[in-house]
Each structure stands twice: as C-alpha cells, then as structure tokens.
XYZ file of C-alpha atoms in Angstrom:
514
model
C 51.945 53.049 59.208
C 55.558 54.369 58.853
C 56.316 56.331 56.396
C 59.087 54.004 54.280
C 55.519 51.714 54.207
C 53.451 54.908 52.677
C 56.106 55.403 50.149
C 56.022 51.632 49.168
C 52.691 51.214 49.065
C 52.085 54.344 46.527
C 54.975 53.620 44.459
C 53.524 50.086 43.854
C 50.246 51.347 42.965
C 51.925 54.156 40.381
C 53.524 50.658 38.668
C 50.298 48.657 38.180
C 49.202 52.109 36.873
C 51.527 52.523 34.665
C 51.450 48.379 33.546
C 47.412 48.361 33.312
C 46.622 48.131 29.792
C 45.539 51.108 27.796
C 42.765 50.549 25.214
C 44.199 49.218 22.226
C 44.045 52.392 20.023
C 45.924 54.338 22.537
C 48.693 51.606 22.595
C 48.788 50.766 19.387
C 48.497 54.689 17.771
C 46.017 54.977 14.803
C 45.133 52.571 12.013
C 44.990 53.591 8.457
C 42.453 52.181 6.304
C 42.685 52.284 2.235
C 39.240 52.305 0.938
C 39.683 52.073 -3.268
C 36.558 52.946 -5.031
C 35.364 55.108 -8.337
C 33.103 58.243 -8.521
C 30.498 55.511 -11.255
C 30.890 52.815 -8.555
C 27.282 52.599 -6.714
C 28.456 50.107 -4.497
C 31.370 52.508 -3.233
C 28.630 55.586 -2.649
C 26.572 52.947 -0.347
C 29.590 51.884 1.474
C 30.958 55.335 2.037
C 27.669 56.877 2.997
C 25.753 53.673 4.857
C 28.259 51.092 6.353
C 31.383 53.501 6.889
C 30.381 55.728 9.434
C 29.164 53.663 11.654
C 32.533 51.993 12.370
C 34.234 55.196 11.922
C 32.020 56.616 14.461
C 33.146 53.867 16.950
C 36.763 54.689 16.960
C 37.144 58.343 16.470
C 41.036 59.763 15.735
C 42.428 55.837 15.638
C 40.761 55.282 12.506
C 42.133 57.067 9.632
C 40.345 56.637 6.582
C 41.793 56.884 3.308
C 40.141 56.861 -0.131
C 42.129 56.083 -3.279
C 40.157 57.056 -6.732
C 41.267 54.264 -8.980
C 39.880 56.187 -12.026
C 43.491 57.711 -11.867
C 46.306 56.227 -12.908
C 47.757 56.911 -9.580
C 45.318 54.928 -7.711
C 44.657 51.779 -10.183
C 48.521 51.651 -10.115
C 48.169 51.340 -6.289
C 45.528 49.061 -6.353
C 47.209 47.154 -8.618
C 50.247 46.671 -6.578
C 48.048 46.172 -3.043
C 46.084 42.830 -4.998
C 49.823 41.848 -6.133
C 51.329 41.970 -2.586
C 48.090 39.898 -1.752
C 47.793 37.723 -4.617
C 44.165 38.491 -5.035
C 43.195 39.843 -8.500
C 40.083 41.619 -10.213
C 38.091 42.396 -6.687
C 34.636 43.781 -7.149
C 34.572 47.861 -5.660
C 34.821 49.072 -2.897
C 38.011 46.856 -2.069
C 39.716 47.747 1.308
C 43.474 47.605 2.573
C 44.017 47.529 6.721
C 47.217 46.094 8.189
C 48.180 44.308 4.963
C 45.136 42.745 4.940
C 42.900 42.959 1.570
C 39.160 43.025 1.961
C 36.507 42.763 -0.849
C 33.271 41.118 -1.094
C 29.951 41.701 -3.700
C 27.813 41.796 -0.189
C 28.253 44.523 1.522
C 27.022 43.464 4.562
C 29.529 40.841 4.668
C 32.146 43.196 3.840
C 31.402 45.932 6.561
C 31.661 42.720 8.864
C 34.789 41.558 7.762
C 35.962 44.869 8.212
C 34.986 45.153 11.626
C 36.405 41.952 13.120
C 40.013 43.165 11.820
C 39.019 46.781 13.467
C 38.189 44.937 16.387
C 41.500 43.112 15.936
C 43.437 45.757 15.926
C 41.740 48.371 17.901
C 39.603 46.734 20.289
C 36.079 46.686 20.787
C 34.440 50.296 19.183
C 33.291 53.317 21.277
C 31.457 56.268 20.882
C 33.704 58.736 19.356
C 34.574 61.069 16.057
C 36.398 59.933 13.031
C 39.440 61.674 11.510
C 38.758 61.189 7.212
C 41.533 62.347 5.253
C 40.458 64.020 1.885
C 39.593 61.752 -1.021
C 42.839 61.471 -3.188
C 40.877 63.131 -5.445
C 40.884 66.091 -4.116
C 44.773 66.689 -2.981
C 46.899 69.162 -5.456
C 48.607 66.002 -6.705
C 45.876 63.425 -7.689
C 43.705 66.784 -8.998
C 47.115 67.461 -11.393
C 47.408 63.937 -12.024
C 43.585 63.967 -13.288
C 43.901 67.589 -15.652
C 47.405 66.616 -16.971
C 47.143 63.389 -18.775
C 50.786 61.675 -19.860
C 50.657 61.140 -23.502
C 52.839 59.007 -25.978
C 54.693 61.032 -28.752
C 53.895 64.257 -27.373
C 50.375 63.730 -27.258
C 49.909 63.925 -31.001
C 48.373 60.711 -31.669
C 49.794 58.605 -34.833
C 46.971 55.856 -35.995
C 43.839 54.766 -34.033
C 44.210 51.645 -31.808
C 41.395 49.943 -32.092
C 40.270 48.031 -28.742
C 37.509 45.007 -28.646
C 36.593 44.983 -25.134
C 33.533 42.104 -24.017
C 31.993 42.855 -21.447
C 28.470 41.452 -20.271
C 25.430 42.804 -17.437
C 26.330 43.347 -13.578
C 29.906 42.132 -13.942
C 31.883 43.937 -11.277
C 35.298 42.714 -12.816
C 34.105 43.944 -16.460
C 33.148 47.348 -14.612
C 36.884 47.296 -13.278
C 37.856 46.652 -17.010
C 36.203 49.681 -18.035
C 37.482 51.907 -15.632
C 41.044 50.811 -16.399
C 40.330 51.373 -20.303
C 39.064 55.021 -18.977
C 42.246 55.650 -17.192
C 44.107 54.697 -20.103
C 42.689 57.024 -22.750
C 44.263 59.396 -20.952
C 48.230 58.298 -21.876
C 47.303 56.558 -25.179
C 44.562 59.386 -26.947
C 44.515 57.251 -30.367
C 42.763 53.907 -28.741
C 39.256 53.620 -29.722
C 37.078 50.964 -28.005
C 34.433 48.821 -29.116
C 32.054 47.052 -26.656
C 30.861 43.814 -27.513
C 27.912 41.701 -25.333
C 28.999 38.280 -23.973
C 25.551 36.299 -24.979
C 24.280 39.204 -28.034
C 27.554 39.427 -30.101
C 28.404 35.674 -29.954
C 28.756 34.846 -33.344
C 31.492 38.118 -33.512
C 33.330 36.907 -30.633
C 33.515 33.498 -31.553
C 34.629 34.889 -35.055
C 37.513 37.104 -33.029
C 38.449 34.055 -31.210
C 38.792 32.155 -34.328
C 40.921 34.554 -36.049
C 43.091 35.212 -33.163
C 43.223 31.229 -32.407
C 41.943 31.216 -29.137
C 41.121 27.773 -27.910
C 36.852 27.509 -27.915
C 36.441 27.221 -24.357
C 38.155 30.788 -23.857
C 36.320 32.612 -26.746
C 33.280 33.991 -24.972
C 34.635 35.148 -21.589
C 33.967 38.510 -19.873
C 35.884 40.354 -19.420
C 38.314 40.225 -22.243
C 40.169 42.651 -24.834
C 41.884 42.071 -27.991
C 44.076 44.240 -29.908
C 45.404 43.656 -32.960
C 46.767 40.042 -32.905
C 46.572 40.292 -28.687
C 44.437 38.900 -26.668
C 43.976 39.465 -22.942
C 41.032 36.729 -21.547
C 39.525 37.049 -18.373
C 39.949 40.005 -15.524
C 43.187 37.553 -14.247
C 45.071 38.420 -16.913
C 43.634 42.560 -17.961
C 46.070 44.380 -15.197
C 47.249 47.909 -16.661
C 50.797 46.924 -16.997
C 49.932 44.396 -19.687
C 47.500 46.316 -21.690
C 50.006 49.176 -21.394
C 52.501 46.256 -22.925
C 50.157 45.680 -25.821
C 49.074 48.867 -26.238
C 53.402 50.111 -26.989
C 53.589 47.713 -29.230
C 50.317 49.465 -31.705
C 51.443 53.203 -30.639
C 53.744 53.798 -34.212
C 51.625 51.000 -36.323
C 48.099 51.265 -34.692
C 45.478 48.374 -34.574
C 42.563 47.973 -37.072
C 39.026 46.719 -36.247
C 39.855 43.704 -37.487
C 36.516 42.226 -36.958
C 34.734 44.068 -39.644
C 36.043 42.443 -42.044
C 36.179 38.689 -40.723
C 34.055 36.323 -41.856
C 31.090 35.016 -38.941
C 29.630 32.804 -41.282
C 32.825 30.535 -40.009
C 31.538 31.171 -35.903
C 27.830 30.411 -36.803
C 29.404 26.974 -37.911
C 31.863 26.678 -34.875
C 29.144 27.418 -32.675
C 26.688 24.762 -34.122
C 29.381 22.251 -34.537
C 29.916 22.744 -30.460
C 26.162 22.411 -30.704
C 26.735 18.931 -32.366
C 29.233 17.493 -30.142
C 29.458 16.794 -26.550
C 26.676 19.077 -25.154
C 24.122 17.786 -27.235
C 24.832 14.227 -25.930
C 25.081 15.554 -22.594
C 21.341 17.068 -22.819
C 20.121 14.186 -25.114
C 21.814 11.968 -21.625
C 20.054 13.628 -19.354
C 16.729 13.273 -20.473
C 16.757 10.259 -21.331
C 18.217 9.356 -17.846
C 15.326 11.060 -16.898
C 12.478 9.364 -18.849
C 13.887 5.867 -17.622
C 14.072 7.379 -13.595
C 11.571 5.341 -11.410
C 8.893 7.537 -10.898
C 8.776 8.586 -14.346
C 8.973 4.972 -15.390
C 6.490 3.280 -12.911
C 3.565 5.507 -14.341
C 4.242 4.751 -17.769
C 3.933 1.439 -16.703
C 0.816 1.660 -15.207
C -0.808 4.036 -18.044
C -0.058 1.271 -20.655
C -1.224 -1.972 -18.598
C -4.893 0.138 -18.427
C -4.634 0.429 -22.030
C -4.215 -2.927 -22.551
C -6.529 -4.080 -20.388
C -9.043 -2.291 -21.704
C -9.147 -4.567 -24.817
C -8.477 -1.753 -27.850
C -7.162 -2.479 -31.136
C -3.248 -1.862 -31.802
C -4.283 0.684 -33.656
C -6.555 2.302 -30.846
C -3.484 1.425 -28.897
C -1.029 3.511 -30.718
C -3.292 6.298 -31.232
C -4.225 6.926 -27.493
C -0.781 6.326 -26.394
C 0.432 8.533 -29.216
C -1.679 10.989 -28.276
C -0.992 10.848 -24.611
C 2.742 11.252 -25.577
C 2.238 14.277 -27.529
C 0.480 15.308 -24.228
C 3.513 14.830 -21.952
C 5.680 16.297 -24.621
C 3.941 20.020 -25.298
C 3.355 20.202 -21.274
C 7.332 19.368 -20.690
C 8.079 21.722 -23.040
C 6.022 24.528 -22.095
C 7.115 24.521 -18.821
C 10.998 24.256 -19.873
C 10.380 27.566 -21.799
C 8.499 29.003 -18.852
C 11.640 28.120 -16.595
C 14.055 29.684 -19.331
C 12.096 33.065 -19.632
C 12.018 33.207 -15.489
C 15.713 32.443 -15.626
C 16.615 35.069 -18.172
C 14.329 38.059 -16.200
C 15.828 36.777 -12.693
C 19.589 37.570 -14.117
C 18.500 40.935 -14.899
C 18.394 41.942 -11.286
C 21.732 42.105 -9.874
C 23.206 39.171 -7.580
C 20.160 36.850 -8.445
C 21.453 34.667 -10.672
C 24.205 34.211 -9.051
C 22.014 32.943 -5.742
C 20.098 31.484 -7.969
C 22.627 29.159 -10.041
C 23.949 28.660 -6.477
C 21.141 27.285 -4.601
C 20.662 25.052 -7.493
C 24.568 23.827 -7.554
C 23.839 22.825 -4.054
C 20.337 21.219 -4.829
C 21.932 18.840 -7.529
C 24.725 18.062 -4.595
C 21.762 16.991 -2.232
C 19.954 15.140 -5.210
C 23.151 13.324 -6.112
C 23.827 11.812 -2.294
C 20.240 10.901 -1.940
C 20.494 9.078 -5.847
C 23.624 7.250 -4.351
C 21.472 6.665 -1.118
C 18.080 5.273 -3.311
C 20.666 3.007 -5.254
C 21.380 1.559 -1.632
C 18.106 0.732 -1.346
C 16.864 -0.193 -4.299
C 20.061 -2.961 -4.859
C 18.560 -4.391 -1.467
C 15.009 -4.423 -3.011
C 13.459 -1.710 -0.810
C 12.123 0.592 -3.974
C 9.420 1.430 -1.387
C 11.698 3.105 0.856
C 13.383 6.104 -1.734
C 13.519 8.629 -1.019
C 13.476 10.424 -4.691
C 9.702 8.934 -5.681
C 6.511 10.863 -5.898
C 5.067 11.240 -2.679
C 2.157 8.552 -2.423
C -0.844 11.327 -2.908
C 0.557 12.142 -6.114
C 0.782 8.563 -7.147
C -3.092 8.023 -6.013
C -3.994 11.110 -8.156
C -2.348 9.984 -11.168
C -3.325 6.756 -11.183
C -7.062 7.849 -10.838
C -6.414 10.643 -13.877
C -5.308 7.263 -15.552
C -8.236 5.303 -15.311
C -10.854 7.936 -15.515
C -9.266 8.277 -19.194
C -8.860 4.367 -19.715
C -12.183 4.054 -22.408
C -12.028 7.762 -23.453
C -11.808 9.363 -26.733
C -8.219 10.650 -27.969
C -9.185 14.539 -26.419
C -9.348 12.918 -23.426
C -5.731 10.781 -24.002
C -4.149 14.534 -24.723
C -5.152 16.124 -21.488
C -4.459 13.004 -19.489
C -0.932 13.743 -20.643
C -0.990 16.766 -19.796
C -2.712 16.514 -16.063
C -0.485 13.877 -15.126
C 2.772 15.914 -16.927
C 2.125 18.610 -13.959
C 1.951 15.927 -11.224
C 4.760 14.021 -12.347
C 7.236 17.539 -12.627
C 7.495 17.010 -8.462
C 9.793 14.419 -9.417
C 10.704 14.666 -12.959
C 11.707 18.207 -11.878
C 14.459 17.600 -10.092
C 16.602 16.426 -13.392
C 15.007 18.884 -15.779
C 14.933 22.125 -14.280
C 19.152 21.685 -13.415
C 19.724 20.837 -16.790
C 17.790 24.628 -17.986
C 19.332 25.931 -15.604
C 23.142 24.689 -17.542
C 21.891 25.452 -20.550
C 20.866 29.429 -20.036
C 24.147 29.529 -18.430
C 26.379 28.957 -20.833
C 26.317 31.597 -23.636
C 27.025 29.378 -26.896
C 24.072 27.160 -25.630
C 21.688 29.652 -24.666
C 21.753 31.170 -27.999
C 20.349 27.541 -29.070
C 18.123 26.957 -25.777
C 15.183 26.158 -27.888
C 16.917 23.190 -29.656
C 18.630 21.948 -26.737
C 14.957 21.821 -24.553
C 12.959 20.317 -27.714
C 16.268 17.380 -27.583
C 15.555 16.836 -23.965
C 12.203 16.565 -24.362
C 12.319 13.838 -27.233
C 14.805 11.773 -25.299
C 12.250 11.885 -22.532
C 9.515 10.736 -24.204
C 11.677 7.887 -25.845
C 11.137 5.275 -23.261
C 7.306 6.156 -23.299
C 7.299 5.696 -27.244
C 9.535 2.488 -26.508
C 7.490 0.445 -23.990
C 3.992 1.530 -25.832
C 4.861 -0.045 -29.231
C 6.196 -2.932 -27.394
C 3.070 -3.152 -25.569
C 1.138 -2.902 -28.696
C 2.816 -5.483 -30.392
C 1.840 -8.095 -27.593
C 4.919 -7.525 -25.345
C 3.342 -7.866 -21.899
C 3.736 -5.204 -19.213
C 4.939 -7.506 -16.354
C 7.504 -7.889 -18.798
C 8.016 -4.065 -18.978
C 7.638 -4.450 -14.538
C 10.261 -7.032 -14.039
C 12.829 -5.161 -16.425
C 12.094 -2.165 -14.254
C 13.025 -3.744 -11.064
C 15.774 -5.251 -11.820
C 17.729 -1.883 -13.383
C 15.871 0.352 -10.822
C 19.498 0.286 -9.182
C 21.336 1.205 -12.057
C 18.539 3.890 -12.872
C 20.044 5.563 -9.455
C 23.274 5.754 -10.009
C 22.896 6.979 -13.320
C 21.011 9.768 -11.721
C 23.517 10.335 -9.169
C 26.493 10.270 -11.499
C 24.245 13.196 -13.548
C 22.949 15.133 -10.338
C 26.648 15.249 -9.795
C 27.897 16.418 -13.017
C 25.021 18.892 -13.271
C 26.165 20.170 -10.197
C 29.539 20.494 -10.702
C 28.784 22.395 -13.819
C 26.830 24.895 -12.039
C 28.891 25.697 -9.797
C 31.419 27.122 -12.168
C 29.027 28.848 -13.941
C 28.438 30.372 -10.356
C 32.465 30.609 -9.830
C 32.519 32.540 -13.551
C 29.629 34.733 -13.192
C-alpha cells in the first residue's frame, strides 16, 4: 500500500477517535449535587448513610456532593431561594438540588430513584468508582462562624419578649421544617419565646386564637401555623423566613404578648359545637341513613319483619322483638365503629400509615362510587340480581337461617339475632360506614366529638328498621314494604354513588393535608 494510503488511512482512524463519544461524565465535567438536610432530621441520617453512597459510589469524581445545614440561616436562606426558583414550597428533608432540578419525596426509596434517573441523565449509566464529598457546610470556617456568631437586633440586648404560638401536630415533616426555621431564628431575634400548641389536643385554644385573630373557621386548626401578636401565618405555604422575619420587625421595639391566656375558650367550645350543629352533622346523619335504606341492608329488614309477622304475635310481641332486635343491630354497629376509631387513632401513631391508610380508602370510595353508578344501571333495568354491591349469596343464606331459627324465640334470643346478623351484614354495610369513620377521625374539630358523630350515624341507620317495623305492626303489609323497595332500589344507588363520591373526595384532602 503506498505510503500517501498509510497516512490516510491512520489519519482517518485518529478522527473517529477523536469523534467517538466519551462517557458522559468525562464530556460533560462533574455534576454538583445540593443535598439540604438538618443534624435532628432522621430521614437525612438514612439518606446520607443508606441510599447516598451507593450512587456516589457509581460515579466517582463526577459526582460532587454538597450538603447545606438548613439549621443556619445561611442554608434555610438557600433553600429558601432553590424552592422559589422552583416554585415548590415546604418539602419534607432531605430535599435535593441537581441541574436546577428540585427533588423531595417522604419515601425514600422513591427519592433515591428519582435521583438516579436525573444522574443517569446527566452522567450516564453508573460505574464502579470513588466519590469526591465536599465537607458539610457545617463544617467550613464560614458556616461554623455563621453558627457561633448569631446577628442580633438592637445590639443583641433584647427589648420585650415576643411571644410566638406555633401549632404543630405528630410526624408532620413541614411542621418539623417550621421548627427548625423558628430555631434558626432565635438566633437574630433573642426576645421571641415560643409556645407549642397540638393540632387535635389544644383545639378549643386554637379555635379561640383563630377567633380572636378573625381567621375564617376552615383555616383555624391547620399545622403548621404561627401567630404573633395580631399576625397570623397559616399553613407551611405561607411560614418562609422572610415573612416571619417581616412580622417578627414589626414586635422587636413593642414585643408580642401571649395573648391567648387571657382569651376566653368558652367562645371556641361554642364555635366548635355550633360547626358540630351545622353541615357535618347532616352530612353524617346523610350518610347513615343512606346507608340503612341501601339494598342489602334493606332486603334483610324486609325479610326479618315478614317472619315476624308470619309468625302470628301480638303488636305488642311485635314491637318488643323488633325493638329488641334493633337495639341489637344498634350496640353491635356501634361497637364496631369505636373499634374502627381506636385502630385508626393507634395506626396514625406510626409514621406514614395514616397517610396510606386514608389513601387506600380515598381510592376504595372512588371504586365504590363507579360500581354504585354501575348497580344503578342495573337496577333501573330491573336486574337487582346482577349488583354488584349486595351480600354475596352465602351470607344471605346464613342470615336468613339466623332469622328464622329466632322467628318464635324469646326477646334474648331477638337481641343476639341482631347482633349475629349485624356482623354478617358489615360485608356490605361496611363499605359506607367505615369511610365515613374514617372522615370523621380525620378532621380535628370532629374527632374531638367522634363519639357523638358515630352514636348519630348509628340512629339514622336504624331509622328505616324502626320505620318499616311499626308500619308492619300496625297492619302495613310487607309486600308493601317489597314493592316500595324495588321501585327506589335505583335511586338507593345513586344516592350511594353521589356519597361514595363525596366521601372520597373528602379523603383525599385529608390525605393531600396530612
């Protein structure tokens, strides 16, 4: 080959050399990552220590990591400003910044994966190398100066106390962001004094606060919030440092009392019960009486008082056994709503249950409502058989034999009859009751009155029963009571699917709040 060719060829191959891509770390030079997080932050120390290295580990020097302390000033001040460039507020910790990009999520899991596909993005697939960490702000001469020399107002020589109501309430990461940013601020205003208050224990205060104040209701028992003096920041949208810095000039020369020592609650136990009063209590009241009239519910009442009648007993007799029966139904219905209540109360202890747990039921009342709107299909076409929310035909044959193994027995027997078929019927009954618990230990105003709102549910349950067996008594006849039922099984339905629907929506911004 002559020699001009030899000199071609290599020259060619030096070009695709030099064209062939490089890995993407080596073309693109390193990436920086911001990791904010606080030294009380548990969920920072398990992201630093479990899900960190292993990424870091994958991409050696073209991963620079960099942690930001926000229980500085210096670093809340930069997280601040990284959420405001990415119009995302009040992130749970750790929250991450990489290539503009702000990452935070309560999972970590979730948020280690996130962070990988943008690694991934940006760097390429991971390899076996060693990380380059720069020192935790922390520790550099600046943040360490910024920590031991705090700025104070007038010289540090604090004029008169400013008193700080800060609400707060169990496993909130955005109230635990609160409190750092109340911790940072000591430091630059020495006179504030704060005063924690519970979201569900100190009710009646807050709702007191938010009366004085004038805080519309529906914002009085939100956490996080903080007043001062006659300010009021509600909700982790609105507590940023730069406007309780705002508030907090304003009190420096005058200071702020504790203004709600001296305010009459008397006034919030009666705001709270008038709340009580109004629409919730017709919403509950709604709901189980909704449920009391829903097919499966209805169809064995039916059937329990046509074997009363036929078994030839007195009015009296009548009213007594079905009386008792009721009261059978009622203290089973009710047992098990305060059963549910205590289970729902210990399950919100643990962290991140509730909020699966008011979740899964959001979506449950979603499912409930289409397959209401489905049954209402059917039943307007006369196919009752064919719905699909009904007790499931072994249940039907059990309670039907409960019923007339009770038909000529005393009034003991009538009580746990109630009871017996109470438990079979909750596979269906269920499905209204234990969403509408489930609303009412969410929100805080009603959960102080949970035992009120379950014993109003329960008697507008029981009200059709009541209804159709002094009816019955009175000579009304039961294929009466049959052909009513059939022909408002459709509207039974929808009414069920218009609640499922509301319930649902309800829950899930008690899920979106929590």
């Amino acid at each position: 080959m002559p020699r001009s060719a030899h000199l071609i060829l290599s020259l060619a191959l030096l070009a695709l050399c030099l064209a062939a891509p490089l890995h993407p770390s080596a073309a693109k030079g390193p990436t920086e990552l911001t990791v904010f997080s606080s030294p009380i932050c548990s969920s920072c120390q398990e992201f630093a220590a479990k899900h960190l290295p292993s990424l870091q580990a994958g991409y050696g020097e073209s991963l620079v990591v960099r942690t930001v302390d926000i229980s500085t000033a210096e670093g809340l001040l930069e997280l601040e400003q990284a959420e405001s460039a990415a119009n995302s507020f009040s992130n749970p910790l750790p929250v991450l910044l990489i290539n503009g990009v702000l990452l935070a999520d309560e999972d970590l899991a979730a948020l280690t994966a996130r962070l990988s596909e943008e690694l991934q993005a940006s760097l390429g697939p991971p390899s076996e190398a060693v990380s380059v960490i720069e020192p935790l702000l922390a520790d550099t001469p600046e943040a360490a100066a910024g920590e031991q020399e705090a700025v104070c107002l007038t010289d540090c020589v604090p004029t008169r106390p400013i008193h700080i109501a800060y609400v707060s309430k169990a496993y909130c990461d955005v109230c635990d962001r609160t409190k750092l940013l109340l911790d940072v601020l000591r430091k630059e205003y020495p006179q504030i004094i704060v005063h924690e208050f519970d979201q569900s224990q100190d009710a009646k205060v807050l709702e007191a606060i938010g009366q004085h104040l004038q805080i519309p209701s529906d914002r009085r028992l939100i956490a996080p919030s903080i007043y001062v003096g006659e300010s009021a920041l509600v909700g982790g949208d609105q507590i940023t440092s730069d406007a309780l810095r705002a508030i907090l000039d304003d009190y420096v020369e005058p200071g702020a009392p504790a203004f709600w020592t001296s305010i009459d609650t008397s006034l919030a136990t009666g705001s709270i019960l008038s709340r009580f009063r109004g629409l919730d209590v017709a919403a509950v009241a709604l709901a189980g009486l909704i449920d009391g009239v829903n097919p499966c519910a209805f169809a064995t009442i039916l059937f329990f008082v046509s074997y009363l009648a036929i078994s030839h007993r007195s009015r009296k007799e009548m009213l007594l056994v079905g009386g008792t029966f009721t009261v059978g139904v009622l203290i089973t219905y009710f047992a098990v709503g305060v059963g549910a209540m205590r289970l729902l109360s210990l399950v919100e202890a643990v962290r991140g249950v509730g909020l699966v747990l008011y979740g899964l039921m959001a979506l449950a009342c979603l499912v409930l409502s289409a397959l209401s709107l489905r049954d209402y299909v059917l039943a307007r076409q006369g196919r009752l058989s064919d719905m699909s929310l009904n007790l499931p035909q072994k249940l039907r044959d059990r309670i039907h034999r409960r019923i007339r193994a009770g038909r000529g027995a005393s009034v003991g027997a009538a009580l746990i009859t109630g009871i017996v078929i109470s438990l079979l019927e909750l596979a269906c009954t269920g499905q209204v009751y234990l969403p509408t618990i489930s609303y009412v230990m969410g929100v805080p105003d009603m959960r102080a009155s949970a035992l009120g709102y379950l014993a109003l549910y329960n008697l507008a349950f029981i009200l059709p029963l009541l209804v159709v067996l002094t009816l019955a008594a009175y000579g009304v006849s039961t294929r009466t009571f049959q052909n009513l039922f059939t022909r408002h099984a459709a509207k039974s339905k929808l009414a069920m699917a218009a609640l499922f629907l509301v319930l649902g929506a309800l829950l899930t911004v008690r899920v979106i709040n929590l």
